[in-house]
Structure formats: structure tokens, C-alpha cells
mmCIF file with all atom_site columns, C-alpha atoms in Angstrom:
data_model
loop_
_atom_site.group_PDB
_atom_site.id
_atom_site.type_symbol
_atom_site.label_atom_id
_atom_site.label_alt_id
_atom_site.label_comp_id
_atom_site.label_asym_id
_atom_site.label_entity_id
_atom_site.label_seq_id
_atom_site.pdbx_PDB_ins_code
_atom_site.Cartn_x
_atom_site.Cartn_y
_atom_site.Cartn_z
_atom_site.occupancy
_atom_site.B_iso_or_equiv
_atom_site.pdbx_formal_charge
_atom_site.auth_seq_id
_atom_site.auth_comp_id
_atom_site.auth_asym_id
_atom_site.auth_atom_id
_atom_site.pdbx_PDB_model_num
ATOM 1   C CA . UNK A 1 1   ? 0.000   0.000  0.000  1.00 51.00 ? 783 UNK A CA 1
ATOM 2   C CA . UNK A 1 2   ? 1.255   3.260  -1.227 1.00 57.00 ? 784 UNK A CA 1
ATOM 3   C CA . UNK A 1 3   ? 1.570   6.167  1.322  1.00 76.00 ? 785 UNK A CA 1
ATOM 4   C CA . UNK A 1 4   ? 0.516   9.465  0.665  1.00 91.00 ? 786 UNK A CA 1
ATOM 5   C CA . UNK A 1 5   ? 2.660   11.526 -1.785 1.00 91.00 ? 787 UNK A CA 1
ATOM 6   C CA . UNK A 1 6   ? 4.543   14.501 -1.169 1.00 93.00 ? 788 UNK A CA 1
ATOM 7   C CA . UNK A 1 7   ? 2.670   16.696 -3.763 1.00 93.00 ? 789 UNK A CA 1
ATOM 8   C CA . UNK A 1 8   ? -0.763  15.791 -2.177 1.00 94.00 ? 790 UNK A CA 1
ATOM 9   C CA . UNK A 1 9   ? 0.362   16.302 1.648  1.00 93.00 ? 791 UNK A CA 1
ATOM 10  C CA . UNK A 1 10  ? 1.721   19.941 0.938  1.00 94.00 ? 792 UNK A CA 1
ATOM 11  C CA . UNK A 1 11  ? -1.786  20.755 -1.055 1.00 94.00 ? 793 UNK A CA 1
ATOM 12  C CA . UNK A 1 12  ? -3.636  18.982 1.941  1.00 94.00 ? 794 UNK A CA 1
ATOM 13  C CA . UNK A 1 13  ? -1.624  21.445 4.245  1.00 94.00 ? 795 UNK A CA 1
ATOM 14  C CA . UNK A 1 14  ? -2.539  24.618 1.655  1.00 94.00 ? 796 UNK A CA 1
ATOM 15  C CA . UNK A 1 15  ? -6.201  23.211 2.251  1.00 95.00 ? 797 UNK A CA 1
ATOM 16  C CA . UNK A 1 16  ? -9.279  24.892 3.865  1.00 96.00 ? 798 UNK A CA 1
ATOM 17  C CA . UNK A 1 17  ? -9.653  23.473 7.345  1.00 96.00 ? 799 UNK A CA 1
ATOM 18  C CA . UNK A 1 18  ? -13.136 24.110 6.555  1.00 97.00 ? 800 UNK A CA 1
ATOM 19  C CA . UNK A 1 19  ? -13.927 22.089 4.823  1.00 98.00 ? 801 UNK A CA 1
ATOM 20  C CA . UNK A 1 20  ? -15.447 18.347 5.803  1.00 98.00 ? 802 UNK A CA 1
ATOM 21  C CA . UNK A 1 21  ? -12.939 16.413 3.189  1.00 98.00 ? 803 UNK A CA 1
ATOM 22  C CA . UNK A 1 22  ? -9.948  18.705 4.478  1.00 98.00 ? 804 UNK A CA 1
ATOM 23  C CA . UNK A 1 23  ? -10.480 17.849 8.048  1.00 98.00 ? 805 UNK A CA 1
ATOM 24  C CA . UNK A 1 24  ? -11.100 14.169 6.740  1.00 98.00 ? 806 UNK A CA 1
ATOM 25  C CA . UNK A 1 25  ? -8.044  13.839 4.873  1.00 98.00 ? 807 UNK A CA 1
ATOM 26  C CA . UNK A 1 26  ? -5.838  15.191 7.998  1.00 97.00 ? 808 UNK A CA 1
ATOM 27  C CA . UNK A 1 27  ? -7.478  13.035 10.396 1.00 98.00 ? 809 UNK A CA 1
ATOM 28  C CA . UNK A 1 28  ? -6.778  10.083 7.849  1.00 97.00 ? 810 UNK A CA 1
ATOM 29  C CA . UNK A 1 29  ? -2.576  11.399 7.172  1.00 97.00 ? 811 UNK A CA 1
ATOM 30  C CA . UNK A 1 30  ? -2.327  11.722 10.602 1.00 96.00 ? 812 UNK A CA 1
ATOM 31  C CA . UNK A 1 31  ? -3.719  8.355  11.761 1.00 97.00 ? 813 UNK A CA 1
ATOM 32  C CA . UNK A 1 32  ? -1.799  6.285  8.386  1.00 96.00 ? 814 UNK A CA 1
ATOM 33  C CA . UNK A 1 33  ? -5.285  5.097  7.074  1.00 97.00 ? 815 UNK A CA 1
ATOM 34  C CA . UNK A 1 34  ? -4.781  4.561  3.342  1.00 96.00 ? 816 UNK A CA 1
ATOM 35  C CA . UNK A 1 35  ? -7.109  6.168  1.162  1.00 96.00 ? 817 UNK A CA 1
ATOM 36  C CA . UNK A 1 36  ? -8.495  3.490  -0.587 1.00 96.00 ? 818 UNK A CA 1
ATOM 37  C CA . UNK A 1 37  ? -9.496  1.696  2.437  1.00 97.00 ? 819 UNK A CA 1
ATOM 38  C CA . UNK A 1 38  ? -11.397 5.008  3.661  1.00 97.00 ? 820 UNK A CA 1
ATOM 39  C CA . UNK A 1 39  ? -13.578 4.571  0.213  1.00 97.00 ? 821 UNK A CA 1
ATOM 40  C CA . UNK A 1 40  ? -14.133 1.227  1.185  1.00 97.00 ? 822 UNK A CA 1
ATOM 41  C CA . UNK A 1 41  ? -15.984 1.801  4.499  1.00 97.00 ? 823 UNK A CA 1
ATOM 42  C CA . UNK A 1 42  ? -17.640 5.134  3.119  1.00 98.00 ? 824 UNK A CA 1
ATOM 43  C CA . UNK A 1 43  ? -18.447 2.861  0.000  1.00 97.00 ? 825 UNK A CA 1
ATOM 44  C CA . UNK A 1 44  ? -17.088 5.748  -2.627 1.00 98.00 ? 826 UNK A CA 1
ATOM 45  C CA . UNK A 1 45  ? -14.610 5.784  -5.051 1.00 98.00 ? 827 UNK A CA 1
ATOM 46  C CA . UNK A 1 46  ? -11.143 6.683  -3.983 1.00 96.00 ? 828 UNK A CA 1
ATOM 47  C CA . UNK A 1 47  ? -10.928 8.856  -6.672 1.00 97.00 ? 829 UNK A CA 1
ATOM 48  C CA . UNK A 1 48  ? -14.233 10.973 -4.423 1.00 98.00 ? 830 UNK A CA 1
ATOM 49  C CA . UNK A 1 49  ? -12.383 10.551 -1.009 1.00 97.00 ? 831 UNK A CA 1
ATOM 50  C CA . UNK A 1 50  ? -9.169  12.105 -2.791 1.00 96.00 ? 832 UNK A CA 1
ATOM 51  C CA . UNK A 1 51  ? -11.604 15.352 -4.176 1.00 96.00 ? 833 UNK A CA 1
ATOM 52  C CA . UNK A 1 52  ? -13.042 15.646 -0.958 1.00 98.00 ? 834 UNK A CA 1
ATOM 53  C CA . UNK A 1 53  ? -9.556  15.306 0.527  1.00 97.00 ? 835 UNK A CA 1
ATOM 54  C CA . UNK A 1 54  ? -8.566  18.651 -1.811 1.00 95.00 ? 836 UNK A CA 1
ATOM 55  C CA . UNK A 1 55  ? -12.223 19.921 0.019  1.00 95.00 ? 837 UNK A CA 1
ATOM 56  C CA . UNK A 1 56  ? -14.353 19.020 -2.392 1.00 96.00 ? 838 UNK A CA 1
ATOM 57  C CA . UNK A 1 57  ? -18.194 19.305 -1.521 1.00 96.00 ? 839 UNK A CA 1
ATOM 58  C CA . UNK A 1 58  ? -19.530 16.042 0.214  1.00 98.00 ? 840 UNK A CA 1
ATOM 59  C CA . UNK A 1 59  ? -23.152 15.327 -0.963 1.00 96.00 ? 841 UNK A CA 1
ATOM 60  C CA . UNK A 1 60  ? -25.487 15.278 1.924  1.00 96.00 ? 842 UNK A CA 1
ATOM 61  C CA . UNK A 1 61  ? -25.982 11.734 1.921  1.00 95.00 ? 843 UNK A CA 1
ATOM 62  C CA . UNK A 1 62  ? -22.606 11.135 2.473  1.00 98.00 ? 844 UNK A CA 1
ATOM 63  C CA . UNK A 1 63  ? -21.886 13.528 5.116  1.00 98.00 ? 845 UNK A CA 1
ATOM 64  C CA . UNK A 1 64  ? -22.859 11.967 8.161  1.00 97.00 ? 846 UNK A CA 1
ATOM 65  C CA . UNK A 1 65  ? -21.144 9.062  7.758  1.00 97.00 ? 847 UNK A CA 1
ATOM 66  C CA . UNK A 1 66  ? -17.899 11.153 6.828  1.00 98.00 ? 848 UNK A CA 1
ATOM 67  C CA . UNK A 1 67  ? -18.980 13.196 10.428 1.00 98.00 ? 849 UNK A CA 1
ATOM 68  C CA . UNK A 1 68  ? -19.335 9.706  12.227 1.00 97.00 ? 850 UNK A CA 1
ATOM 69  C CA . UNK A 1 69  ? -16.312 8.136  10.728 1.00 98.00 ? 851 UNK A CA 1
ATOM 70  C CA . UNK A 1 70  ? -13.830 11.463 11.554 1.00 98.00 ? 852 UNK A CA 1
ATOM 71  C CA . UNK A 1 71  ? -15.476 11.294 15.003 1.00 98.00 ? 853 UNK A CA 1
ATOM 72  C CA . UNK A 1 72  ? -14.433 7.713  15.594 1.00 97.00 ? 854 UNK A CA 1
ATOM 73  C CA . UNK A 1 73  ? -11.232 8.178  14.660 1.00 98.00 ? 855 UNK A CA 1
ATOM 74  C CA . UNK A 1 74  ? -10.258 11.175 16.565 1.00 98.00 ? 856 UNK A CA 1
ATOM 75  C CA . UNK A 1 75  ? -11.565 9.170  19.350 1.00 98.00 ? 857 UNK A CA 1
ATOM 76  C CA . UNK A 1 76  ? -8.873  6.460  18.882 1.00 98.00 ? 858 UNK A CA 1
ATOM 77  C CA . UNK A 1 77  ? -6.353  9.223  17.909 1.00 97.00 ? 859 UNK A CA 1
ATOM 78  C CA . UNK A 1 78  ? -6.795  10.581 21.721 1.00 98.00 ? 860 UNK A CA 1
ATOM 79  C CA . UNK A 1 79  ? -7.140  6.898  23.397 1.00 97.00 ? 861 UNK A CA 1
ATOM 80  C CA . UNK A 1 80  ? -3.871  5.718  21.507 1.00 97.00 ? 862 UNK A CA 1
ATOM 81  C CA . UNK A 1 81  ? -5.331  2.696  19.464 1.00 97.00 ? 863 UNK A CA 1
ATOM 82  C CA . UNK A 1 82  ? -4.300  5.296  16.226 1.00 97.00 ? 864 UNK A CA 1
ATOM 83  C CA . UNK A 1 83  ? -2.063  5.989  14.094 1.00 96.00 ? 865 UNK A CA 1
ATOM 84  C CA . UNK A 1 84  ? -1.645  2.496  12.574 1.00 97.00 ? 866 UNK A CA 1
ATOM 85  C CA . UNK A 1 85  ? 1.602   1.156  12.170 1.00 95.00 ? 867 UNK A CA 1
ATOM 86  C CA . UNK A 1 86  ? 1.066   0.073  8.488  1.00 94.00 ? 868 UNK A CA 1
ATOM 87  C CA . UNK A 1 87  ? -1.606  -0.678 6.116  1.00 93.00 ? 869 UNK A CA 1
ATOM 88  C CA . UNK A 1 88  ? -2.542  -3.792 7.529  1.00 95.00 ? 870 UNK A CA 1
ATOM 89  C CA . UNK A 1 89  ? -2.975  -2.425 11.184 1.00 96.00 ? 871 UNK A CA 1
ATOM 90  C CA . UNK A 1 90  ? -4.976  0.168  9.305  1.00 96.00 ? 872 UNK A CA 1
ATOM 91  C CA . UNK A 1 91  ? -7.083  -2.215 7.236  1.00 97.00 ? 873 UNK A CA 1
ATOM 92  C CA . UNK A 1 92  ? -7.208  -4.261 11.011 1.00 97.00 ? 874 UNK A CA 1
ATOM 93  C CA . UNK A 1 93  ? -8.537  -1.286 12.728 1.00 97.00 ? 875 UNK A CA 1
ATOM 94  C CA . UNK A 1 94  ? -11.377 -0.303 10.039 1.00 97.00 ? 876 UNK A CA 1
ATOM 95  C CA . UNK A 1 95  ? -12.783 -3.980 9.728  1.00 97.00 ? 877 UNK A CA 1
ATOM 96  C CA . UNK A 1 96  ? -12.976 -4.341 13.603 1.00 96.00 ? 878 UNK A CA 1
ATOM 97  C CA . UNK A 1 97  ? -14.784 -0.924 13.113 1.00 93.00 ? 879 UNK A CA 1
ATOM 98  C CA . UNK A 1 98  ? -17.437 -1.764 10.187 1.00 92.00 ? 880 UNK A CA 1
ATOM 99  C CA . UNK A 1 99  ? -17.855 -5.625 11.614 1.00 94.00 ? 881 UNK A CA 1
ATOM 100 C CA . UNK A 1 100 ? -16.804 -7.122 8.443  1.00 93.00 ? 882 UNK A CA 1
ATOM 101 C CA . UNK A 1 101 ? -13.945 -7.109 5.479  1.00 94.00 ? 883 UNK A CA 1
ATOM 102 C CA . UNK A 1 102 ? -13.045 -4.373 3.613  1.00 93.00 ? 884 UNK A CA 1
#
């Protein structure tokens, strides 16, 4: 699993904290979830979680579960269960989370 590039971290930094996607994609860099396991549990393309990454709107259907998922996370950020150590404590931690395989 590819980490996130240099190019993409500096325009996540440049980003509008704002925004849903920016804080999403943050929370995500900061707690070494890949990308395309985020689209996974959000069921979205990773293409969408990278434009809402770059603060992108989120379509109201989607946004709760975006607001739920950040929520959870930052929660495990503060109790130490995050960041993962590598992609497959990451893809671990979000099947224990959704109940099933990613």
C-alpha cells in the first residue's frame, strides 16, 4: 500500500480546514489510514475521497457518515489505538470498526 505523496500532503496542508474532506483527509494522514481503504468503508470511489480530501463538496448523503467516521477516529487518535503502524494495522482497525472485510 502506497503512502501518501509529497505533492498531495503539501496541497492537503494549503487546504481549507473548513472544509469536511480537508479535516477528513488530515485526520486520515495523521492516523496512516490509506485512502483506498477510507472509500471502502464510506463505499465511494477513492478517486471521491481524494476530491473531498482537496475539500471538495460532500453530498449530503454522504456527510454523516464522513462526520461519524472522523469522530471515531479522533476518538482512537486521543485513546492511543491510532495511528496504525502500516496498512494492515490500518485495514485491522477499520474492519474491527465496520464488523466485516473491507
Amino acid at each position: 500500500m502506497r503512502s501518501y505523496g509529497q505533492k498531495f500532503l503539501l496541497e492537503l496542508r494549503d487546504a481549507d480546514p473548513t472544509r469536511l474532506g480537508v479535516q477528513l483527509g488530515r485526520l486520515c494522514v495523521d492516523a496512516n489510514i490509506p485512502a483506498l481503504y477510507v472509500s471502502r468503508v464510506l463505499k465511494v470511489s477513492k478517486t471521491t475521497i481524494y476530491a473531498w480530501f482537496r475539500g471538495q463538496y460532500i453530498r449530503e448523503e454522504n456527510r454523516k457518515a464522513v462526520e461519524v467516521f472522523i469522530d471515531l477516529v479522533k476518538k482512537d487518535m486521543d485513546g492511543g489505538v491510532l495511528p496504525a503502524k502500516n496498512s494492515i494495522d490500518a485495514k485491522m482497525y477499520l474492519e474491527s470498526m465496520v464488523g466485516g472485510s473491507i
